[in-house]
């Protein structure tokens, strides 16, 4: 069967991504002839993920390939690799492609299903933005289609958890600011920015990426498109190396707190606009 090249995200590929995609196709064909993998090829699915699949590769990008198969097949492949000295570990495979242009590893279909059942948003985001290079039995694409609607069932519960965590972290920020504990301020503000970004995706019923890409794609959310600059301003104001953090000031004298509080208030209004007046929006302290 001829290889199928299918982008779940349907994104435009820049020149670098197109170049790497052609190399990924080549290595897909080469791997299909591998003396071990070829024995199981019909039962394998192979996807290209990462920036190459999403179409925004740059000079730092490589080819990131992942095989999926049933757990028993995975165990047999790992054993075959181990017995032939191709790997030194028995808990999985991670092998570089020639000249370190990229790498490939194996996962089970159970792991893929688990990402959806556990609502592991970053991994779901990762595997719903791939290019399928080989999936003769349609196992990978079938799992995506079967479980994608499950992800946002009761999304308001996930929004609530993130929001309460966000308000709690803002509340905890007060003391490090007043103590002049700069490192703790950095940690709390960084977590606040992460939670704001994650909530921006969830409000739109979108999965969100790992931290590496969390802010990069934020502009694709409604809240992020409007508040991107404010969030960036908060990041830049976490610590000013030229001005030591003053101790025991009023909260409205700390730009970090004022900026974070303003963004969170806007975020609360966005949640309220879309999901109605939730009791935990104003009285969050009663729910933590």
mmCIF file of N, CA and C in Angstrom, residues 168-260:
data_model
loop_
_atom_site.group_PDB
_atom_site.id
_atom_site.type_symbol
_atom_site.label_atom_id
_atom_site.label_comp_id
_atom_site.label_asym_id
_atom_site.label_seq_id
_atom_site.Cartn_x
_atom_site.Cartn_y
_atom_site.Cartn_z
ATOM 1 N N UNK A 168 -5.059 31.166 43.513
ATOM 2 C CA UNK A 168 -4.277 30.788 44.678
ATOM 3 C C UNK A 168 -2.816 31.206 44.515
ATOM 4 N N UNK A 169 -2.285 31.038 43.320
ATOM 5 C CA UNK A 169 -0.893 31.419 43.061
ATOM 6 C C UNK A 169 -0.723 32.929 43.152
ATOM 7 N N UNK A 170 -1.716 33.677 42.652
ATOM 8 C CA UNK A 170 -1.671 35.139 42.789
ATOM 9 C C UNK A 170 -1.699 35.538 44.254
ATOM 10 N N UNK A 171 -2.516 34.857 45.041
ATOM 11 C CA UNK A 171 -2.600 35.153 46.467
ATOM 12 C C UNK A 171 -1.268 34.865 47.159
ATOM 13 N N UNK A 172 -0.624 33.755 46.774
ATOM 14 C CA UNK A 172 0.678 33.410 47.357
ATOM 15 C C UNK A 172 1.763 34.408 46.958
ATOM 16 N N UNK A 173 1.592 35.080 45.826
ATOM 17 C CA UNK A 173 2.604 36.019 45.341
ATOM 18 C C UNK A 173 2.795 37.207 46.281
ATOM 19 N N UNK A 174 1.768 37.517 47.061
ATOM 20 C CA UNK A 174 1.832 38.699 47.936
ATOM 21 C C UNK A 174 3.040 38.651 48.865
ATOM 22 N N UNK A 175 3.252 37.515 49.491
ATOM 23 C CA UNK A 175 4.292 37.436 50.516
ATOM 24 C C UNK A 175 5.710 37.510 49.950
ATOM 25 N N UNK A 176 6.037 36.794 48.874
ATOM 26 C CA UNK A 176 7.376 36.955 48.288
ATOM 27 C C UNK A 176 7.661 38.402 47.860
ATOM 28 N N UNK A 177 6.635 39.084 47.351
ATOM 29 C CA UNK A 177 6.830 40.484 46.956
ATOM 30 C C UNK A 177 7.187 41.337 48.163
ATOM 31 N N UNK A 178 6.416 41.196 49.230
ATOM 32 C CA UNK A 178 6.642 42.020 50.408
ATOM 33 C C UNK A 178 7.953 41.668 51.113
ATOM 34 N N UNK A 179 8.387 40.401 50.980
ATOM 35 C CA UNK A 179 9.657 39.992 51.589
ATOM 36 C C UNK A 179 10.853 40.350 50.716
ATOM 37 N N UNK A 180 10.598 40.692 49.458
ATOM 38 C CA UNK A 180 11.701 40.966 48.542
ATOM 39 C C UNK A 180 12.398 39.702 48.067
ATOM 40 N N UNK A 181 11.686 38.585 48.077
ATOM 41 C CA UNK A 181 12.246 37.302 47.666
ATOM 42 C C UNK A 181 12.126 37.169 46.145
ATOM 43 N N UNK A 182 13.161 37.619 45.431
ATOM 44 C CA UNK A 182 13.078 37.726 43.978
ATOM 45 C C UNK A 182 12.908 36.371 43.293
ATOM 46 N N UNK A 183 13.619 35.365 43.774
ATOM 47 C CA UNK A 183 13.515 34.054 43.139
ATOM 48 C C UNK A 183 12.100 33.494 43.259
ATOM 49 N N UNK A 184 11.496 33.634 44.429
ATOM 50 C CA UNK A 184 10.136 33.158 44.627
ATOM 51 C C UNK A 184 9.150 33.948 43.759
ATOM 52 N N UNK A 185 9.399 35.241 43.603
ATOM 53 C CA UNK A 185 8.557 36.067 42.726
ATOM 54 C C UNK A 185 8.629 35.554 41.288
ATOM 55 N N UNK A 186 9.833 35.234 40.829
ATOM 56 C CA UNK A 186 10.012 34.704 39.474
ATOM 57 C C UNK A 186 9.225 33.409 39.300
ATOM 58 N N UNK A 187 9.330 32.504 40.283
ATOM 59 C CA UNK A 187 8.642 31.220 40.194
ATOM 60 C C UNK A 187 7.124 31.399 40.180
ATOM 61 N N UNK A 188 6.605 32.251 41.053
ATOM 62 C CA UNK A 188 5.163 32.458 41.123
ATOM 63 C C UNK A 188 4.637 33.145 39.863
ATOM 64 N N UNK A 189 5.336 34.165 39.399
ATOM 65 C CA UNK A 189 4.885 34.885 38.201
ATOM 66 C C UNK A 189 4.953 33.991 36.964
ATOM 67 N N UNK A 190 5.986 33.168 36.897
ATOM 68 C CA UNK A 190 6.098 32.252 35.761
ATOM 69 C C UNK A 190 4.933 31.270 35.750
ATOM 70 N N UNK A 191 4.567 30.776 36.931
ATOM 71 C CA UNK A 191 3.436 29.858 37.020
ATOM 72 C C UNK A 191 2.130 30.560 36.670
ATOM 73 N N UNK A 192 2.000 31.820 37.070
ATOM 74 C CA UNK A 192 0.806 32.602 36.736
ATOM 75 C C UNK A 192 0.683 32.754 35.226
ATOM 76 N N UNK A 193 1.779 33.067 34.558
ATOM 77 C CA UNK A 193 1.757 33.210 33.098
ATOM 78 C C UNK A 193 1.392 31.890 32.438
ATOM 79 N N UNK A 194 1.960 30.792 32.930
ATOM 80 C CA UNK A 194 1.645 29.473 32.370
ATOM 81 C C UNK A 194 0.151 29.176 32.506
ATOM 82 N N UNK A 195 -0.414 29.409 33.683
ATOM 83 C CA UNK A 195 -1.826 29.113 33.920
ATOM 84 C C UNK A 195 -2.733 30.018 33.086
ATOM 85 N N UNK A 196 -2.365 31.282 32.940
ATOM 86 C CA UNK A 196 -3.142 32.200 32.100
ATOM 87 C C UNK A 196 -3.175 31.694 30.659
ATOM 88 N N UNK A 197 -2.021 31.289 30.166
ATOM 89 C CA UNK A 197 -1.943 30.782 28.792
ATOM 90 C C UNK A 197 -2.763 29.505 28.638
ATOM 91 N N UNK A 198 -2.618 28.575 29.573
ATOM 92 C CA UNK A 198 -3.358 27.321 29.484
ATOM 93 C C UNK A 198 -4.863 27.561 29.514
ATOM 94 N N UNK A 199 -5.291 28.464 30.371
ATOM 95 C CA UNK A 199 -6.714 28.788 30.449
ATOM 96 C C UNK A 199 -7.223 29.425 29.164
ATOM 97 N N UNK A 200 -6.388 30.205 28.518
ATOM 98 C CA UNK A 200 -6.793 30.852 27.265
ATOM 99 C C UNK A 200 -7.185 29.822 26.221
ATOM 100 N N UNK A 201 -6.444 28.718 26.165
ATOM 101 C CA UNK A 201 -6.778 27.646 25.224
ATOM 102 C C UNK A 201 -8.059 26.926 25.658
ATOM 103 N N UNK A 202 -8.142 26.587 26.944
ATOM 104 C CA UNK A 202 -9.281 25.802 27.425
ATOM 105 C C UNK A 202 -10.598 26.551 27.257
ATOM 106 N N UNK A 203 -10.593 27.857 27.459
ATOM 107 C CA UNK A 203 -11.817 28.640 27.290
ATOM 108 C C UNK A 203 -12.349 28.499 25.876
ATOM 109 N N UNK A 204 -11.440 28.396 24.916
ATOM 110 C CA UNK A 204 -11.830 28.202 23.510
ATOM 111 C C UNK A 204 -12.038 26.729 23.168
ATOM 112 N N UNK A 205 -11.964 25.865 24.176
ATOM 113 C CA UNK A 205 -12.059 24.411 23.983
ATOM 114 C C UNK A 205 -11.001 23.939 22.989
ATOM 115 N N UNK A 206 -9.779 24.349 23.276
ATOM 116 C CA UNK A 206 -8.618 23.911 22.509
ATOM 117 C C UNK A 206 -7.620 23.265 23.456
ATOM 118 N N UNK A 207 -6.925 22.249 22.974
ATOM 119 C CA UNK A 207 -5.822 21.704 23.753
ATOM 120 C C UNK A 207 -4.665 22.691 23.703
ATOM 121 N N UNK A 208 -3.779 22.598 24.680
ATOM 122 C CA UNK A 208 -2.646 23.529 24.695
ATOM 123 C C UNK A 208 -1.329 22.761 24.631
ATOM 124 N N UNK A 209 -0.289 23.397 24.082
ATOM 125 C CA UNK A 209 1.000 22.720 23.915
ATOM 126 C C UNK A 209 1.827 22.709 25.190
ATOM 127 N N UNK A 210 2.959 22.006 25.117
ATOM 128 C CA UNK A 210 3.946 22.071 26.190
ATOM 129 C C UNK A 210 4.472 23.504 26.297
ATOM 130 N N UNK A 211 5.132 23.798 27.409
ATOM 131 C CA UNK A 211 5.608 25.158 27.669
ATOM 132 C C UNK A 211 6.455 25.719 26.526
ATOM 133 N N UNK A 212 7.162 24.847 25.845
ATOM 134 C CA UNK A 212 8.033 25.270 24.743
ATOM 135 C C UNK A 212 7.279 26.100 23.707
ATOM 136 N N UNK A 213 6.005 25.753 23.464
ATOM 137 C CA UNK A 213 5.214 26.419 22.440
ATOM 138 C C UNK A 213 3.981 27.125 23.003
ATOM 139 N N UNK A 214 3.850 27.151 24.317
ATOM 140 C CA UNK A 214 2.619 27.629 24.949
ATOM 141 C C UNK A 214 2.303 29.073 24.581
ATOM 142 N N UNK A 215 3.293 29.947 24.649
ATOM 143 C CA UNK A 215 3.054 31.355 24.317
ATOM 144 C C UNK A 215 3.087 31.584 22.815
ATOM 145 N N UNK A 216 3.871 30.789 22.095
ATOM 146 C CA UNK A 216 4.021 30.963 20.652
ATOM 147 C C UNK A 216 2.669 30.896 19.938
ATOM 148 N N UNK A 217 1.829 29.941 20.346
ATOM 149 C CA UNK A 217 0.541 29.751 19.683
ATOM 150 C C UNK A 217 -0.607 30.461 20.398
ATOM 151 N N UNK A 218 -0.299 31.235 21.425
ATOM 152 C CA UNK A 218 -1.342 31.869 22.226
ATOM 153 C C UNK A 218 -2.230 32.790 21.395
ATOM 154 N N UNK A 219 -1.650 33.430 20.403
ATOM 155 C CA UNK A 219 -2.419 34.368 19.577
ATOM 156 C C UNK A 219 -3.537 33.680 18.797
ATOM 157 N N UNK A 220 -3.537 32.353 18.741
ATOM 158 C CA UNK A 220 -4.607 31.622 18.076
ATOM 159 C C UNK A 220 -5.836 31.456 18.968
ATOM 160 N N UNK A 221 -5.737 31.918 20.220
ATOM 161 C CA UNK A 221 -6.893 31.907 21.120
ATOM 162 C C UNK A 221 -7.507 33.301 21.159
ATOM 163 N N UNK A 222 -8.785 33.359 21.494
ATOM 164 C CA UNK A 222 -9.471 34.654 21.531
ATOM 165 C C UNK A 222 -8.869 35.557 22.598
ATOM 166 N N UNK A 223 -8.697 35.012 23.806
ATOM 167 C CA UNK A 223 -8.147 35.832 24.888
ATOM 168 C C UNK A 223 -6.696 36.199 24.600
ATOM 169 N N UNK A 224 -5.914 35.226 24.127
ATOM 170 C CA UNK A 224 -4.516 35.475 23.848
ATOM 171 C C UNK A 224 -4.304 36.511 22.766
ATOM 172 N N UNK A 225 -5.165 36.517 21.758
ATOM 173 C CA UNK A 225 -5.021 37.495 20.683
ATOM 174 C C UNK A 225 -5.233 38.918 21.182
ATOM 175 N N UNK A 226 -6.057 39.066 22.232
ATOM 176 C CA UNK A 226 -6.330 40.395 22.779
ATOM 177 C C UNK A 226 -5.339 40.796 23.872
ATOM 178 N N UNK A 227 -4.850 39.820 24.616
ATOM 179 C CA UNK A 227 -4.043 40.134 25.797
ATOM 180 C C UNK A 227 -2.585 39.696 25.669
ATOM 181 N N UNK A 228 -2.163 39.312 24.467
ATOM 182 C CA UNK A 228 -0.799 38.839 24.255
ATOM 183 C C UNK A 228 0.232 39.841 24.761
ATOM 184 N N UNK A 229 0.034 41.109 24.436
ATOM 185 C CA UNK A 229 1.015 42.127 24.840
ATOM 186 C C UNK A 229 1.027 42.340 26.353
ATOM 187 N N UNK A 230 -0.144 42.257 26.982
ATOM 188 C CA UNK A 230 -0.208 42.405 28.441
ATOM 189 C C UNK A 230 0.510 41.255 29.137
ATOM 190 N N UNK A 231 0.329 40.047 28.616
ATOM 191 C CA UNK A 231 1.000 38.887 29.198
ATOM 192 C C UNK A 231 2.507 39.012 29.007
ATOM 193 N N UNK A 232 2.907 39.483 27.839
ATOM 194 C CA UNK A 232 4.328 39.690 27.569
ATOM 195 C C UNK A 232 4.886 40.771 28.495
ATOM 196 N N UNK A 233 4.098 41.805 28.749
ATOM 197 C CA UNK A 233 4.529 42.874 29.663
ATOM 198 C C UNK A 233 4.741 42.333 31.075
ATOM 199 N N UNK A 234 3.832 41.446 31.518
ATOM 200 C CA UNK A 234 4.004 40.822 32.831
ATOM 201 C C UNK A 234 5.311 40.050 32.879
ATOM 202 N N UNK A 235 5.608 39.307 31.823
ATOM 203 C CA UNK A 235 6.855 38.544 31.773
ATOM 204 C C UNK A 235 8.077 39.434 31.884
ATOM 205 N N UNK A 236 8.023 40.575 31.223
ATOM 206 C CA UNK A 236 9.165 41.482 31.228
ATOM 207 C C UNK A 236 9.305 42.226 32.556
ATOM 208 N N UNK A 237 8.217 42.298 33.316
ATOM 209 C CA UNK A 237 8.230 43.043 34.575
ATOM 210 C C UNK A 237 8.387 42.165 35.810
ATOM 211 N N UNK A 238 8.653 40.886 35.606
ATOM 212 C CA UNK A 238 8.776 40.010 36.775
ATOM 213 C C UNK A 238 9.868 40.525 37.700
ATOM 214 N N UNK A 239 11.046 40.779 37.141
ATOM 215 C CA UNK A 239 12.144 41.343 37.921
ATOM 216 C C UNK A 239 12.874 42.364 37.053
ATOM 217 N N UNK A 240 13.115 43.528 37.616
ATOM 218 C CA UNK A 240 13.914 44.552 36.947
ATOM 219 C C UNK A 240 15.289 44.562 37.603
ATOM 220 N N UNK A 241 16.290 44.094 36.876
ATOM 221 C CA UNK A 241 17.629 43.976 37.461
ATOM 222 C C UNK A 241 18.227 45.314 37.871
ATOM 223 N N UNK A 242 17.689 46.382 37.302
ATOM 224 C CA UNK A 242 18.227 47.711 37.632
ATOM 225 C C UNK A 242 17.601 48.297 38.890
ATOM 226 N N UNK A 243 16.465 47.748 39.295
ATOM 227 C CA UNK A 243 15.773 48.259 40.480
ATOM 228 C C UNK A 243 15.502 47.094 41.426
ATOM 229 N N UNK A 244 16.188 47.028 42.557
ATOM 230 C CA UNK A 244 15.963 45.931 43.516
ATOM 231 C C UNK A 244 14.506 45.892 43.968
ATOM 232 N N UNK A 245 14.010 44.705 44.232
ATOM 233 C CA UNK A 245 12.637 44.530 44.690
ATOM 234 C C UNK A 245 12.477 45.164 46.070
ATOM 235 N N UNK A 246 11.572 46.115 46.177
ATOM 236 C CA UNK A 246 11.345 46.817 47.436
ATOM 237 C C UNK A 246 10.524 45.949 48.387
ATOM 238 N N UNK A 247 10.795 46.059 49.670
ATOM 239 C CA UNK A 247 10.090 45.231 50.650
ATOM 240 C C UNK A 247 8.982 46.021 51.331
ATOM 241 N N UNK A 248 7.970 45.275 51.766
ATOM 242 C CA UNK A 248 6.899 45.787 52.613
ATOM 243 C C UNK A 248 6.161 46.986 52.021
ATOM 244 N N UNK A 249 5.912 46.942 50.698
ATOM 245 C CA UNK A 249 5.121 47.979 50.047
ATOM 246 C C UNK A 249 3.662 47.528 49.962
ATOM 247 N N UNK A 250 2.775 48.439 49.599
ATOM 248 C CA UNK A 250 1.397 48.065 49.322
ATOM 249 C C UNK A 250 1.354 47.290 48.015
ATOM 250 N N UNK A 251 0.389 46.391 47.881
ATOM 251 C CA UNK A 251 0.344 45.536 46.698
ATOM 252 C C UNK A 251 0.217 46.326 45.402
ATOM 253 N N UNK A 252 -0.515 47.441 45.443
ATOM 254 C CA UNK A 252 -0.682 48.215 44.218
ATOM 255 C C UNK A 252 0.577 48.974 43.818
ATOM 256 N N UNK A 253 1.636 48.835 44.614
ATOM 257 C CA UNK A 253 2.929 49.428 44.249
ATOM 258 C C UNK A 253 3.844 48.431 43.549
ATOM 259 N N UNK A 254 3.413 47.188 43.458
ATOM 260 C CA UNK A 254 4.191 46.157 42.769
ATOM 261 C C UNK A 254 3.597 45.930 41.378
ATOM 262 N N UNK A 255 4.357 46.272 40.352
ATOM 263 C CA UNK A 255 3.856 46.128 38.978
ATOM 264 C C UNK A 255 3.530 44.665 38.660
ATOM 265 N N UNK A 256 4.302 43.742 39.242
ATOM 266 C CA UNK A 256 4.060 42.324 38.983
ATOM 267 C C UNK A 256 2.640 41.940 39.406
ATOM 268 N N UNK A 257 2.254 42.377 40.603
ATOM 269 C CA UNK A 257 0.945 42.019 41.133
ATOM 270 C C UNK A 257 -0.164 42.730 40.364
ATOM 271 N N UNK A 258 0.027 43.999 40.104
ATOM 272 C CA UNK A 258 -0.999 44.798 39.411
ATOM 273 C C UNK A 258 -1.271 44.234 38.010
ATOM 274 N N UNK A 259 -0.204 43.921 37.282
ATOM 275 C CA UNK A 259 -0.358 43.373 35.934
ATOM 276 C C UNK A 259 -1.046 42.011 35.971
ATOM 277 N N UNK A 260 -0.583 41.134 36.861
ATOM 278 C CA UNK A 260 -1.163 39.798 36.957
ATOM 279 C C UNK A 260 -2.633 39.874 37.360
#
